[in-house]
Structures are given as C-alpha cells and as structure tokens.
Amino acid sequence: MAEIVLDHLSKSYAGGVVAVDDVSLRIGDGEFMVLVGPSGCGKSTLLRLVAGLEEASQGTVAIGDTDVTTFAPRRRDIAMVFQSYALYPHMSVRQNIAYGLKVRRTPKDEAKRRVEEVAAMLGLEGLLDRRPAQLSGGQRQRVAMGRAIVREPKAFLMDEPLSNLDAKLRVGMRASLSQLHQRLGVTTVYVTHDQTEAMTLGQRVAVLNEGRVLQCDTPQRLYDRPANVFVAAFIGTPAMNLVEASSDGDDLVFGGFRVRLDDRRRPKDLPAKVILGIRPEAFEETGFTATSSTLRVTPAVVEELGSEAHVFFPVDAPAVTAEILDKTVGDTALLPESKALFAARVGPSTDARVGVPLELAVNPSRLHFFDPATGARLAVEAEPKEPVPAEELATAP
C-alpha cells in the first residue's frame, strides 16, 4: 500500500487543449478515492497520468516515497482495471488471472497459491478452467479484478470498470468492490461519470470539470455543502433545483413564489440577487413548521418509483445551469428562454397528478445559497457542526 500525491499536475495536448489543469491531490494510504465528473472533464486522463500511460506536461506524481513522474508504467507497481475487461479469449480464467505473475516470472507454486486465494476471494473457484466466452459480464469483470489483485500492487487504478454491466449487476458489483477494499485495504483511485457510484463507493470524492478539481471531500459533505453551483447541480439525483432569486426582507422571491428564510440558516451577507438551491427532499406535501413556505404548483411529470415519487413542476423563472467560465471558482449561465423545471421527492402515497394543482411545503433549514457572479457557495449564519475525524476519535483520551 502507498500514498499517492499529485503536485500541480497538468496535461496539455497540441492545439492548446488542456485536459488536466494544475491538479494537486493527496490520496491517503489505503484510501478509496473516486474521481467523478461529466464526459471530457479530464478524470480518465488524470488516472492515466498516475499510471504512467500519459506523460505529464507539468507537475509531479509520487507513489509512496518515490517520485514516479518519469517512470514507465511497469516500474510504478500499480494495477489497472479498465471499462473493457481485456481478457485473453484463448486463455482460461486461471491463465488470465496468473498472466501478470507469469510475466514477472513468479515461482509456479507461489503463483498457483495466489491465483487460488484470489479466485476464492472473488467466488471464481468453480470457473478457473472456463474461458471468457463462457462467462457472464459480471464474472468477466471479477476475472479482470482478480488479475489486478493477484499482483499485490501498491495501488489499484480503476477506469469505469462497471460501465458495461446492467443496472442490477452494477449495484451488486458496487457492494462487492466495497467489501473487497475493506478486506485488502489497498489504495484505490476509481474513475466514474456516475455520481451515485461515486457517492456509494468513495471514502472521498473529487469532482472535476474542465481538467480541474472543484471540490474534494467526503460524499456527505459534498452533498450537504457543495462548494459551488457546478458541484451542487452534479451531486444528487434528482439534481438540486437552482433558480435566481431576489431578497425581500425575510423572504426570497422567484417565479411568483416566496420562500421564508430560516434565521439560523441564512447567508451572513445576503445580496439583493442570489442563486437559491433547493434539494428535492426539502419539499413535502405537508408543512414542516409554522415558518415553512408553501408553494402551489402544477405537476408536469410524476415518476412513481415504488419507495418514493418524483414530482416535476415548472417554475416561471429562468433555469440556472452551471458552466465553468473562468479559471477560479466557476460561474452561472442563465438561459433566458428556458424555464426552470423543479423536482420534489415525496412519499409513495402522494396525491400528485399531472395537471392537478398541488401544495408543497419547503423546509427553510435546508436551503442553499450561491453567489450569482461567481457560482461560489455563500456561508450561512449557523453551519452544521463538523464531524470529528475517525482518527481523532481513536486517539481521544
């Protein structure tokens, strides 16, 4: 196992295309770090820089106590798992898993022992003599994982390894990956575009866009305290509702609605204009308290999911989208011809029907506020208490 440290790492291509832009990141020994972002944000390129498959234009990569920036991939002692299983079709499962050991001329007895141990760990004992064509997608992915694990590397680098699996199998494989990491404790860097995958797997998650890390934190803090509009809109399903609002005393006004501010959770310096963020679960069909605001809306779409329902309704205000327009924090772009479509997460017994007016209460303690000029999050009067890190709890008297 080893710590991975990226120091001001950049990668540029011909024509001035910047894929990775001055990224500094410290991935702890044994940590499961997830890199997440939209297509083209630079996450896979960053992973390839760590692996040595791309040459850095600037900055350094250190694995353990060694600067490996100029090292070839085979000298970095890492193992990669790709979206494509990349199994040898003419080889058995046993031979595929053992291939890396054979290349390194590992003694046969030791290689046999390690292959069998990994196969037992991944539930592949009965499949060792089969070939890839005789396996399901999930089994092939486990073989690819086994090939990486058997090498006992310092770190695992995974580039969207579950993308080729169907939805149900992905859920099962996510749980298996988490259990595997708990058992092995190997430093892991995992790339995905799926924010649900990122939130469920990562001990920490780094959100990227246009080659830059916009925020790196625990999944819950990313959800509760997004650093800017982009992170707020990207993390969460359905996405956070974002709208430009005007302050009017103790209220925020947008699209014909008024939302009362919570005195304990209002911005310290509330500007005349603000980007208001409301998570779908901040809505409810019954009031929270006497200070809750009620919105009378007309549902345009109702999605019934069994355990809950999503109600989508139009708001007569411009939609807000997050666009990274500068090189510092971010910016917001208003689309004047596009009206906002809000989402509310309600219970499965909802009375919501398309076209039938519905009253929704908004929890004022769960509002988010962003600067319309920069997209940055605005601090509020009473921030939630910070959780005590596990390492501090372990050493507390």
mmCIF file of C-alpha atoms in Angstrom:
data_model
loop_
_atom_site.group_PDB
_atom_site.id
_atom_site.type_symbol
_atom_site.label_atom_id
_atom_site.label_comp_id
_atom_site.label_asym_id
_atom_site.label_seq_id
_atom_site.Cartn_x
_atom_site.Cartn_y
_atom_site.Cartn_z
ATOM 1 C CA MET A 1 0.000 0.000 0.000
ATOM 2 C CA ALA A 2 1.118 3.563 -0.583
ATOM 3 C CA GLU A 3 0.062 7.179 -0.517
ATOM 4 C CA ILE A 4 -0.361 8.885 -3.906
ATOM 5 C CA VAL A 5 0.496 12.577 -4.148
ATOM 6 C CA LEU A 6 -0.230 14.702 -7.226
ATOM 7 C CA ASP A 7 1.520 18.078 -7.140
ATOM 8 C CA HIS A 8 0.410 20.776 -9.624
ATOM 9 C CA LEU A 9 -0.138 18.143 -12.296
ATOM 10 C CA SER A 10 -1.101 19.318 -15.790
ATOM 11 C CA LYS A 11 -1.511 17.733 -19.198
ATOM 12 C CA SER A 12 -1.816 19.696 -22.448
ATOM 13 C CA TYR A 13 -2.169 18.474 -25.998
ATOM 14 C CA ALA A 14 -1.368 20.019 -29.370
ATOM 15 C CA GLY A 15 -3.581 22.957 -30.229
ATOM 16 C CA GLY A 16 -3.671 24.251 -26.676
ATOM 17 C CA VAL A 17 -6.151 21.662 -25.350
ATOM 18 C CA VAL A 18 -5.731 21.395 -21.569
ATOM 19 C CA ALA A 19 -7.024 18.031 -20.303
ATOM 20 C CA VAL A 20 -5.701 18.311 -16.730
ATOM 21 C CA ASP A 21 -5.169 21.772 -15.264
ATOM 22 C CA ASP A 22 -2.900 22.214 -12.220
ATOM 23 C CA VAL A 23 -4.304 19.388 -10.076
ATOM 24 C CA SER A 24 -2.906 18.878 -6.576
ATOM 25 C CA LEU A 25 -4.345 15.937 -4.680
ATOM 26 C CA ARG A 26 -3.197 13.726 -1.815
ATOM 27 C CA ILE A 27 -4.696 10.210 -1.717
ATOM 28 C CA GLY A 28 -4.056 8.567 1.628
ATOM 29 C CA ASP A 29 -2.502 5.147 2.182
ATOM 30 C CA GLY A 30 -5.334 2.631 1.866
ATOM 31 C CA GLU A 31 -7.915 5.244 0.845
ATOM 32 C CA PHE A 32 -10.644 4.688 -1.751
ATOM 33 C CA MET A 33 -10.690 7.909 -3.792
ATOM 34 C CA VAL A 34 -13.249 8.445 -6.549
ATOM 35 C CA LEU A 35 -12.752 10.895 -9.429
ATOM 36 C CA VAL A 36 -16.125 11.924 -10.832
ATOM 37 C CA GLY A 37 -17.311 14.385 -13.432
ATOM 38 C CA PRO A 38 -19.003 14.696 -16.816
ATOM 39 C CA SER A 39 -17.547 13.248 -20.011
ATOM 40 C CA GLY A 40 -14.456 15.139 -21.103
ATOM 41 C CA CYS A 41 -13.696 16.587 -17.662
ATOM 42 C CA GLY A 42 -10.199 15.035 -17.534
ATOM 43 C CA LYS A 43 -10.755 12.277 -14.958
ATOM 44 C CA SER A 44 -9.504 9.404 -17.150
ATOM 45 C CA THR A 45 -6.525 11.465 -18.321
ATOM 46 C CA LEU A 46 -5.651 12.164 -14.681
ATOM 47 C CA LEU A 47 -5.784 8.433 -13.942
ATOM 48 C CA ARG A 48 -3.565 7.697 -16.933
ATOM 49 C CA LEU A 49 -1.049 10.266 -15.673
ATOM 50 C CA VAL A 50 -0.901 8.409 -12.356
ATOM 51 C CA ALA A 51 -0.466 5.115 -14.225
ATOM 52 C CA GLY A 52 2.263 6.491 -16.489
ATOM 53 C CA LEU A 53 0.239 5.921 -19.654
ATOM 54 C CA GLU A 54 0.370 9.679 -20.323
ATOM 55 C CA GLU A 55 3.372 11.962 -19.907
ATOM 56 C CA ALA A 56 2.771 14.963 -17.636
ATOM 57 C CA SER A 57 3.238 18.412 -19.155
ATOM 58 C CA GLN A 58 3.866 19.863 -15.718
ATOM 59 C CA GLY A 59 3.938 18.750 -12.088
ATOM 60 C CA THR A 60 4.828 15.500 -10.346
ATOM 61 C CA VAL A 61 3.336 12.151 -9.318
ATOM 62 C CA ALA A 62 4.594 10.392 -6.191
ATOM 63 C CA ILE A 63 3.611 6.875 -5.100
ATOM 64 C CA GLY A 64 4.754 6.076 -1.609
ATOM 65 C CA ASP A 65 8.034 7.886 -1.005
ATOM 66 C CA THR A 66 9.069 7.734 -4.666
ATOM 67 C CA ASP A 67 8.669 10.374 -7.367
ATOM 68 C CA VAL A 68 7.475 8.269 -10.305
ATOM 69 C CA THR A 69 6.771 11.100 -12.761
ATOM 70 C CA THR A 70 9.343 9.822 -15.264
ATOM 71 C CA PHE A 71 8.859 6.107 -14.524
ATOM 72 C CA ALA A 72 7.432 3.713 -17.102
ATOM 73 C CA PRO A 73 4.097 2.122 -16.076
ATOM 74 C CA ARG A 74 5.643 -1.241 -15.150
ATOM 75 C CA ARG A 75 8.006 0.443 -12.657
ATOM 76 C CA ARG A 76 5.177 2.162 -10.738
ATOM 77 C CA ASP A 77 3.855 -1.040 -9.107
ATOM 78 C CA ILE A 78 0.200 -0.291 -9.809
ATOM 79 C CA ALA A 79 -2.578 -2.417 -11.320
ATOM 80 C CA MET A 80 -5.285 -1.080 -13.619
ATOM 81 C CA VAL A 81 -8.822 -2.299 -14.265
ATOM 82 C CA PHE A 82 -10.466 -0.837 -17.362
ATOM 83 C CA GLN A 83 -14.019 -0.469 -18.664
ATOM 84 C CA SER A 84 -13.109 -3.152 -21.191
ATOM 85 C CA TYR A 85 -12.346 -6.444 -19.461
ATOM 86 C CA ALA A 86 -9.383 -7.008 -21.828
ATOM 87 C CA LEU A 87 -9.249 -10.740 -21.123
ATOM 88 C CA TYR A 88 -7.327 -13.103 -23.387
ATOM 89 C CA PRO A 89 -10.076 -15.135 -25.120
ATOM 90 C CA HIS A 90 -7.856 -18.187 -25.765
ATOM 91 C CA MET A 91 -6.817 -18.465 -22.107
ATOM 92 C CA SER A 92 -8.718 -19.974 -19.192
ATOM 93 C CA VAL A 93 -9.764 -17.920 -16.173
ATOM 94 C CA ARG A 94 -6.807 -19.397 -14.276
ATOM 95 C CA GLN A 95 -4.365 -18.381 -17.013
ATOM 96 C CA ASN A 96 -5.849 -14.883 -17.328
ATOM 97 C CA ILE A 97 -5.516 -14.227 -13.603
ATOM 98 C CA ALA A 98 -1.995 -15.656 -13.489
ATOM 99 C CA TYR A 99 -0.736 -13.858 -16.601
ATOM 100 C CA GLY A 100 0.830 -10.915 -14.757
ATOM 101 C CA LEU A 101 2.646 -13.293 -12.405
ATOM 102 C CA LYS A 102 3.945 -15.299 -15.357
ATOM 103 C CA VAL A 103 5.355 -12.163 -16.987
ATOM 104 C CA ARG A 104 7.126 -11.352 -13.709
ATOM 105 C CA ARG A 105 8.446 -14.911 -13.520
ATOM 106 C CA THR A 106 6.846 -15.631 -10.183
ATOM 107 C CA PRO A 107 7.642 -19.203 -8.983
ATOM 108 C CA LYS A 108 4.927 -21.613 -10.126
ATOM 109 C CA ASP A 109 3.992 -22.825 -6.639
ATOM 110 C CA GLU A 110 3.564 -19.260 -5.353
ATOM 111 C CA ALA A 111 1.626 -18.214 -8.459
ATOM 112 C CA LYS A 112 -0.733 -21.203 -8.088
ATOM 113 C CA ARG A 113 -1.343 -20.373 -4.426
ATOM 114 C CA ARG A 114 -2.052 -16.694 -5.115
ATOM 115 C CA VAL A 115 -4.391 -17.451 -8.019
ATOM 116 C CA GLU A 116 -6.399 -19.888 -5.914
ATOM 117 C CA GLU A 117 -6.595 -17.422 -2.999
ATOM 118 C CA VAL A 118 -7.848 -14.644 -5.273
ATOM 119 C CA ALA A 119 -10.312 -16.965 -7.011
ATOM 120 C CA ALA A 120 -11.757 -17.967 -3.621
ATOM 121 C CA MET A 121 -11.983 -14.313 -2.583
ATOM 122 C CA LEU A 122 -13.931 -13.422 -5.753
ATOM 123 C CA GLY A 123 -16.089 -16.546 -5.916
ATOM 124 C CA LEU A 124 -14.382 -17.845 -9.061
ATOM 125 C CA GLU A 125 -13.200 -21.243 -7.751
ATOM 126 C CA GLY A 126 -15.574 -23.202 -9.973
ATOM 127 C CA LEU A 127 -14.788 -21.157 -13.074
ATOM 128 C CA LEU A 128 -10.995 -21.417 -13.244
ATOM 129 C CA ASP A 129 -10.992 -23.770 -16.215
ATOM 130 C CA ARG A 130 -13.551 -21.834 -18.263
ATOM 131 C CA ARG A 131 -12.716 -19.356 -20.995
ATOM 132 C CA PRO A 132 -14.036 -15.747 -21.093
ATOM 133 C CA ALA A 133 -16.673 -16.575 -23.742
ATOM 134 C CA GLN A 134 -18.289 -18.957 -21.234
ATOM 135 C CA LEU A 135 -18.658 -16.259 -18.558
ATOM 136 C CA SER A 136 -21.276 -13.594 -17.841
ATOM 137 C CA GLY A 137 -20.386 -9.895 -17.801
ATOM 138 C CA GLY A 138 -20.132 -9.825 -14.022
ATOM 139 C CA GLN A 139 -17.909 -12.903 -13.971
ATOM 140 C CA ARG A 140 -15.602 -11.395 -16.588
ATOM 141 C CA GLN A 141 -15.291 -8.244 -14.537
ATOM 142 C CA ARG A 142 -14.385 -10.312 -11.485
ATOM 143 C CA VAL A 143 -11.681 -12.068 -13.518
ATOM 144 C CA ALA A 144 -10.304 -8.672 -14.551
ATOM 145 C CA MET A 145 -10.313 -7.642 -10.880
ATOM 146 C CA GLY A 146 -8.593 -10.897 -9.941
ATOM 147 C CA ARG A 147 -5.836 -10.282 -12.469
ATOM 148 C CA ALA A 148 -5.146 -6.943 -10.777
ATOM 149 C CA ILE A 149 -5.432 -8.222 -7.183
ATOM 150 C CA VAL A 150 -3.143 -11.213 -7.666
ATOM 151 C CA ARG A 151 -0.211 -8.896 -8.366
ATOM 152 C CA GLU A 152 -0.471 -7.370 -4.849
ATOM 153 C CA PRO A 153 0.355 -3.869 -6.131
ATOM 154 C CA LYS A 154 0.822 -0.658 -4.170
ATOM 155 C CA ALA A 155 -2.352 0.813 -5.685
ATOM 156 C CA PHE A 156 -5.341 -0.030 -7.858
ATOM 157 C CA LEU A 157 -6.393 2.336 -10.642
ATOM 158 C CA MET A 158 -9.910 1.663 -11.973
ATOM 159 C CA ASP A 159 -11.327 3.396 -15.038
ATOM 160 C CA GLU A 160 -15.144 2.978 -15.098
ATOM 161 C CA PRO A 161 -14.917 -0.801 -14.537
ATOM 162 C CA LEU A 162 -18.683 -1.261 -14.078
ATOM 163 C CA SER A 163 -19.914 0.722 -17.091
ATOM 164 C CA ASN A 164 -20.500 -2.344 -19.262
ATOM 165 C CA LEU A 165 -22.737 -4.063 -16.703
ATOM 166 C CA ASP A 166 -26.512 -3.813 -16.475
ATOM 167 C CA ALA A 167 -28.069 -1.716 -13.701
ATOM 168 C CA LYS A 168 -28.845 -4.563 -11.289
ATOM 169 C CA LEU A 169 -25.421 -6.142 -11.686
ATOM 170 C CA ARG A 170 -23.716 -2.764 -11.135
ATOM 171 C CA VAL A 171 -25.418 -2.445 -7.735
ATOM 172 C CA GLY A 172 -24.176 -5.894 -6.705
ATOM 173 C CA MET A 173 -20.659 -5.220 -8.000
ATOM 174 C CA ARG A 174 -20.526 -1.908 -6.114
ATOM 175 C CA ALA A 175 -21.181 -3.741 -2.866
ATOM 176 C CA SER A 176 -18.566 -6.354 -3.779
ATOM 177 C CA LEU A 177 -15.972 -3.655 -4.530
ATOM 178 C CA SER A 178 -16.594 -2.014 -1.160
ATOM 179 C CA GLN A 179 -16.188 -5.337 0.656
ATOM 180 C CA LEU A 180 -13.060 -6.095 -1.349
ATOM 181 C CA HIS A 181 -11.485 -2.776 -0.427
ATOM 182 C CA GLN A 182 -12.270 -3.297 3.246
ATOM 183 C CA ARG A 183 -10.561 -6.683 3.085
ATOM 184 C CA LEU A 184 -7.481 -5.657 1.075
ATOM 185 C CA GLY A 185 -7.031 -2.071 2.273
ATOM 186 C CA VAL A 186 -5.120 -1.145 -0.902
ATOM 187 C CA THR A 187 -5.002 2.478 -2.067
ATOM 188 C CA THR A 188 -7.578 2.787 -4.855
ATOM 189 C CA VAL A 189 -8.295 5.532 -7.375
ATOM 190 C CA TYR A 190 -11.618 4.955 -9.140
ATOM 191 C CA VAL A 191 -12.929 6.922 -12.126
ATOM 192 C CA THR A 192 -16.628 7.174 -12.940
ATOM 193 C CA HIS A 193 -19.135 9.552 -14.519
ATOM 194 C CA ASP A 194 -21.914 8.099 -12.337
ATOM 195 C CA GLN A 195 -22.334 10.275 -9.240
ATOM 196 C CA THR A 196 -24.381 7.570 -7.467
ATOM 197 C CA GLU A 197 -21.468 5.176 -7.926
ATOM 198 C CA ALA A 198 -19.098 7.846 -6.636
ATOM 199 C CA MET A 199 -21.170 8.576 -3.535
ATOM 200 C CA THR A 200 -21.633 4.918 -2.588
ATOM 201 C CA LEU A 201 -18.033 3.793 -3.156
ATOM 202 C CA GLY A 202 -15.739 6.674 -2.271
ATOM 203 C CA GLN A 203 -14.330 7.457 1.134
ATOM 204 C CA ARG A 204 -13.593 10.785 -0.515
ATOM 205 C CA VAL A 205 -14.815 12.070 -3.867
ATOM 206 C CA ALA A 206 -13.093 14.599 -6.128
ATOM 207 C CA VAL A 207 -15.468 16.415 -8.503
ATOM 208 C CA LEU A 208 -13.757 17.505 -11.726
ATOM 209 C CA ASN A 209 -14.706 19.752 -14.590
ATOM 210 C CA GLU A 210 -12.587 21.076 -17.447
ATOM 211 C CA GLY A 211 -9.494 19.428 -16.005
ATOM 212 C CA ARG A 212 -9.763 20.993 -12.545
ATOM 213 C CA VAL A 213 -10.746 19.611 -9.150
ATOM 214 C CA LEU A 214 -13.631 21.807 -7.991
ATOM 215 C CA GLN A 215 -14.114 20.097 -4.639
ATOM 216 C CA CYS A 216 -12.699 17.047 -2.869
ATOM 217 C CA ASP A 217 -14.439 15.839 0.259
ATOM 218 C CA THR A 218 -16.446 13.036 1.838
ATOM 219 C CA PRO A 219 -19.649 12.137 -0.023
ATOM 220 C CA GLN A 220 -21.905 13.555 2.694
ATOM 221 C CA ARG A 221 -20.093 16.890 2.842
ATOM 222 C CA LEU A 222 -20.231 17.204 -0.942
ATOM 223 C CA TYR A 223 -23.982 16.722 -0.692
ATOM 224 C CA ASP A 224 -24.527 18.981 2.317
ATOM 225 C CA ARG A 225 -22.008 21.710 1.465
ATOM 226 C CA PRO A 226 -21.318 21.929 -2.274
ATOM 227 C CA ALA A 227 -18.559 24.471 -2.868
ATOM 228 C CA ASN A 228 -20.185 25.951 -5.964
ATOM 229 C CA VAL A 229 -23.106 25.690 -8.355
ATOM 230 C CA PHE A 230 -21.460 23.017 -10.506
ATOM 231 C CA VAL A 231 -20.936 20.617 -7.596
ATOM 232 C CA ALA A 232 -24.435 21.365 -6.282
ATOM 233 C CA ALA A 233 -26.016 20.542 -9.640
ATOM 234 C CA PHE A 234 -23.850 17.471 -10.293
ATOM 235 C CA ILE A 235 -24.176 15.693 -6.946
ATOM 236 C CA GLY A 236 -27.625 14.341 -6.157
ATOM 237 C CA THR A 237 -30.424 12.534 -8.006
ATOM 238 C CA PRO A 238 -32.663 14.238 -8.957
ATOM 239 C CA ALA A 239 -30.347 17.227 -9.173
ATOM 240 C CA MET A 240 -30.594 20.211 -6.866
ATOM 241 C CA ASN A 241 -33.154 22.786 -8.032
ATOM 242 C CA LEU A 242 -31.366 26.054 -8.845
ATOM 243 C CA VAL A 243 -33.007 29.396 -9.558
ATOM 244 C CA GLU A 244 -32.093 33.075 -9.385
ATOM 245 C CA ALA A 245 -33.994 34.737 -6.529
ATOM 246 C CA SER A 246 -34.337 38.264 -5.120
ATOM 247 C CA SER A 247 -34.197 39.052 -1.406
ATOM 248 C CA ASP A 248 -37.206 40.800 0.098
ATOM 249 C CA GLY A 249 -36.803 41.215 3.834
ATOM 250 C CA ASP A 250 -37.014 37.750 5.367
ATOM 251 C CA ASP A 251 -38.128 36.174 2.092
ATOM 252 C CA LEU A 252 -36.596 35.102 -1.199
ATOM 253 C CA VAL A 253 -38.777 35.702 -4.261
ATOM 254 C CA PHE A 254 -38.620 33.784 -7.548
ATOM 255 C CA GLY A 255 -41.112 32.888 -10.266
ATOM 256 C CA GLY A 256 -44.113 34.179 -8.330
ATOM 257 C CA PHE A 257 -43.155 32.188 -5.185
ATOM 258 C CA ARG A 258 -41.939 33.416 -1.809
ATOM 259 C CA VAL A 259 -39.701 31.285 0.409
ATOM 260 C CA ARG A 260 -39.176 32.303 4.035
ATOM 261 C CA LEU A 261 -35.588 32.279 5.290
ATOM 262 C CA ASP A 262 -34.583 30.433 8.451
ATOM 263 C CA ASP A 263 -32.852 32.926 10.770
ATOM 264 C CA ARG A 264 -30.337 30.269 11.780
ATOM 265 C CA ARG A 265 -29.517 29.258 8.214
ATOM 266 C CA ARG A 266 -29.498 32.499 6.213
ATOM 267 C CA PRO A 267 -26.421 33.866 4.431
ATOM 268 C CA LYS A 268 -24.248 36.129 6.562
ATOM 269 C CA ASP A 269 -24.270 38.810 3.853
ATOM 270 C CA LEU A 270 -27.376 38.235 1.756
ATOM 271 C CA PRO A 271 -27.038 40.050 -1.608
ATOM 272 C CA ALA A 272 -30.009 41.528 -3.483
ATOM 273 C CA LYS A 273 -29.731 38.702 -6.024
ATOM 274 C CA VAL A 274 -28.775 35.159 -5.123
ATOM 275 C CA ILE A 275 -28.811 31.697 -6.670
ATOM 276 C CA LEU A 276 -31.159 29.664 -4.493
ATOM 277 C CA GLY A 277 -30.648 25.893 -4.269
ATOM 278 C CA ILE A 278 -33.364 23.526 -3.032
ATOM 279 C CA ARG A 279 -32.787 19.775 -2.837
ATOM 280 C CA PRO A 280 -35.800 17.679 -3.981
ATOM 281 C CA GLU A 281 -36.137 16.175 -0.489
ATOM 282 C CA ALA A 282 -36.542 19.659 1.039
ATOM 283 C CA PHE A 283 -40.125 19.570 -0.285
ATOM 284 C CA GLU A 284 -43.003 17.809 1.443
ATOM 285 C CA GLU A 285 -46.724 17.613 0.888
ATOM 286 C CA THR A 286 -47.398 18.668 4.477
ATOM 287 C CA GLY A 287 -45.899 21.628 6.345
ATOM 288 C CA PHE A 288 -42.757 21.288 8.434
ATOM 289 C CA THR A 289 -43.289 24.158 10.894
ATOM 290 C CA ALA A 290 -45.206 27.412 11.163
ATOM 291 C CA THR A 291 -42.285 29.112 9.357
ATOM 292 C CA SER A 292 -42.369 26.763 6.363
ATOM 293 C CA SER A 293 -43.203 28.261 2.984
ATOM 294 C CA THR A 294 -45.914 26.708 0.853
ATOM 295 C CA LEU A 295 -45.752 26.613 -2.936
ATOM 296 C CA ARG A 296 -48.827 25.883 -5.011
ATOM 297 C CA VAL A 297 -47.536 24.104 -8.112
ATOM 298 C CA THR A 298 -48.895 22.200 -11.093
ATOM 299 C CA PRO A 299 -47.038 18.914 -11.710
ATOM 300 C CA ALA A 300 -45.871 18.352 -15.287
ATOM 301 C CA VAL A 301 -44.416 14.883 -14.664
ATOM 302 C CA VAL A 302 -44.914 12.391 -11.827
ATOM 303 C CA GLU A 303 -42.490 9.468 -11.579
ATOM 304 C CA GLU A 304 -43.685 6.732 -9.219
ATOM 305 C CA LEU A 305 -40.723 4.597 -8.124
ATOM 306 C CA GLY A 306 -42.403 2.389 -5.533
ATOM 307 C CA SER A 307 -40.488 3.561 -2.448
ATOM 308 C CA GLU A 308 -40.910 7.235 -3.378
ATOM 309 C CA ALA A 309 -42.193 9.533 -6.112
ATOM 310 C CA HIS A 310 -40.570 12.389 -8.018
ATOM 311 C CA VAL A 311 -42.792 15.328 -8.895
ATOM 312 C CA PHE A 312 -41.540 17.707 -11.589
ATOM 313 C CA PHE A 313 -43.173 21.109 -11.948
ATOM 314 C CA PRO A 314 -42.365 24.261 -13.955
ATOM 315 C CA VAL A 315 -41.319 27.497 -12.296
ATOM 316 C CA ASP A 316 -41.828 30.808 -14.086
ATOM 317 C CA ALA A 317 -38.179 31.824 -13.760
ATOM 318 C CA PRO A 318 -35.059 31.311 -15.908
ATOM 319 C CA ALA A 319 -33.274 27.988 -15.411
ATOM 320 C CA VAL A 320 -29.786 28.149 -13.947
ATOM 321 C CA THR A 321 -27.056 25.898 -15.334
ATOM 322 C CA ALA A 322 -23.525 25.586 -14.014
ATOM 323 C CA GLU A 323 -20.832 26.489 -16.537
ATOM 324 C CA ILE A 324 -17.190 26.849 -15.594
ATOM 325 C CA LEU A 325 -16.431 30.088 -17.410
ATOM 326 C CA ASP A 326 -13.303 31.221 -15.589
ATOM 327 C CA LYS A 327 -10.274 29.585 -14.004
ATOM 328 C CA THR A 328 -11.057 30.253 -10.351
ATOM 329 C CA VAL A 329 -14.367 29.074 -8.919
ATOM 330 C CA GLY A 330 -16.973 28.921 -11.628
ATOM 331 C CA ASP A 331 -19.860 30.923 -12.997
ATOM 332 C CA THR A 332 -23.527 30.529 -13.741
ATOM 333 C CA ALA A 333 -25.178 30.961 -17.084
ATOM 334 C CA LEU A 334 -28.826 31.961 -17.238
ATOM 335 C CA LEU A 335 -30.805 30.648 -20.179
ATOM 336 C CA PRO A 336 -33.457 33.379 -20.633
ATOM 337 C CA GLU A 337 -35.667 31.328 -22.938
ATOM 338 C CA SER A 338 -35.615 28.212 -20.753
ATOM 339 C CA LYS A 339 -37.919 27.979 -17.740
ATOM 340 C CA ALA A 340 -36.802 26.113 -14.650
ATOM 341 C CA LEU A 341 -38.229 22.644 -14.039
ATOM 342 C CA PHE A 342 -38.128 21.809 -10.339
ATOM 343 C CA ALA A 343 -38.128 18.310 -8.826
ATOM 344 C CA ALA A 344 -39.620 17.296 -5.479
ATOM 345 C CA ARG A 345 -39.081 13.926 -3.786
ATOM 346 C CA VAL A 346 -42.240 12.872 -1.952
ATOM 347 C CA GLY A 347 -43.663 9.728 -0.382
ATOM 348 C CA PRO A 348 -45.091 6.810 -2.391
ATOM 349 C CA SER A 349 -48.649 7.605 -1.267
ATOM 350 C CA THR A 350 -48.581 11.044 -2.889
ATOM 351 C CA ASP A 351 -51.747 12.539 -4.350
ATOM 352 C CA ALA A 352 -49.734 14.290 -7.062
ATOM 353 C CA ARG A 353 -51.251 14.027 -10.535
ATOM 354 C CA VAL A 354 -50.146 15.659 -13.770
ATOM 355 C CA GLY A 355 -52.011 18.913 -14.340
ATOM 356 C CA VAL A 356 -53.685 18.901 -10.899
ATOM 357 C CA PRO A 357 -52.572 21.746 -8.567
ATOM 358 C CA LEU A 358 -50.568 20.570 -5.538
ATOM 359 C CA GLU A 359 -49.299 22.306 -2.407
ATOM 360 C CA LEU A 360 -45.723 21.638 -1.350
ATOM 361 C CA ALA A 361 -44.022 22.938 1.778
ATOM 362 C CA VAL A 362 -40.341 23.916 1.703
ATOM 363 C CA ASN A 363 -38.090 23.230 4.684
ATOM 364 C CA PRO A 364 -36.327 26.600 5.249
ATOM 365 C CA SER A 365 -33.426 24.988 7.116
ATOM 366 C CA ARG A 366 -32.365 23.049 4.004
ATOM 367 C CA LEU A 367 -31.857 25.911 1.553
ATOM 368 C CA HIS A 368 -28.545 26.525 -0.219
ATOM 369 C CA PHE A 369 -27.251 29.893 -1.441
ATOM 370 C CA PHE A 370 -24.734 30.747 -4.163
ATOM 371 C CA ASP A 371 -23.180 33.940 -5.474
ATOM 372 C CA PRO A 372 -24.700 34.680 -8.923
ATOM 373 C CA ALA A 373 -21.462 36.365 -10.054
ATOM 374 C CA THR A 374 -19.017 33.554 -9.206
ATOM 375 C CA GLY A 375 -21.149 30.489 -8.531
ATOM 376 C CA ALA A 376 -19.430 30.047 -5.156
ATOM 377 C CA ARG A 377 -21.374 28.867 -2.117
ATOM 378 C CA LEU A 378 -22.384 31.548 0.367
ATOM 379 C CA ALA A 379 -21.667 30.807 4.025
ATOM 380 C CA VAL A 380 -24.688 30.809 6.352
ATOM 381 C CA GLU A 381 -25.070 32.041 9.922
ATOM 382 C CA ALA A 382 -25.119 28.637 11.634
ATOM 383 C CA GLU A 383 -23.146 25.968 9.794
ATOM 384 C CA PRO A 384 -23.758 22.367 10.908
ATOM 385 C CA LYS A 385 -21.127 21.079 13.310
ATOM 386 C CA GLU A 386 -18.159 19.384 11.693
ATOM 387 C CA PRO A 387 -17.967 15.616 12.311
ATOM 388 C CA VAL A 388 -14.982 14.524 14.404
ATOM 389 C CA PRO A 389 -12.498 12.606 12.197
ATOM 390 C CA ALA A 390 -12.233 8.913 12.998
ATOM 391 C CA GLU A 391 -8.506 9.166 13.701
ATOM 392 C CA GLU A 392 -9.148 11.859 16.329
ATOM 393 C CA LEU A 393 -11.822 9.747 17.992
ATOM 394 C CA ALA A 394 -9.387 6.836 18.127
ATOM 395 C CA THR A 395 -6.774 8.918 19.932
ATOM 396 C CA ALA A 396 -9.143 10.841 22.217
ATOM 397 C CA PRO A 397 -8.469 10.339 25.964
#
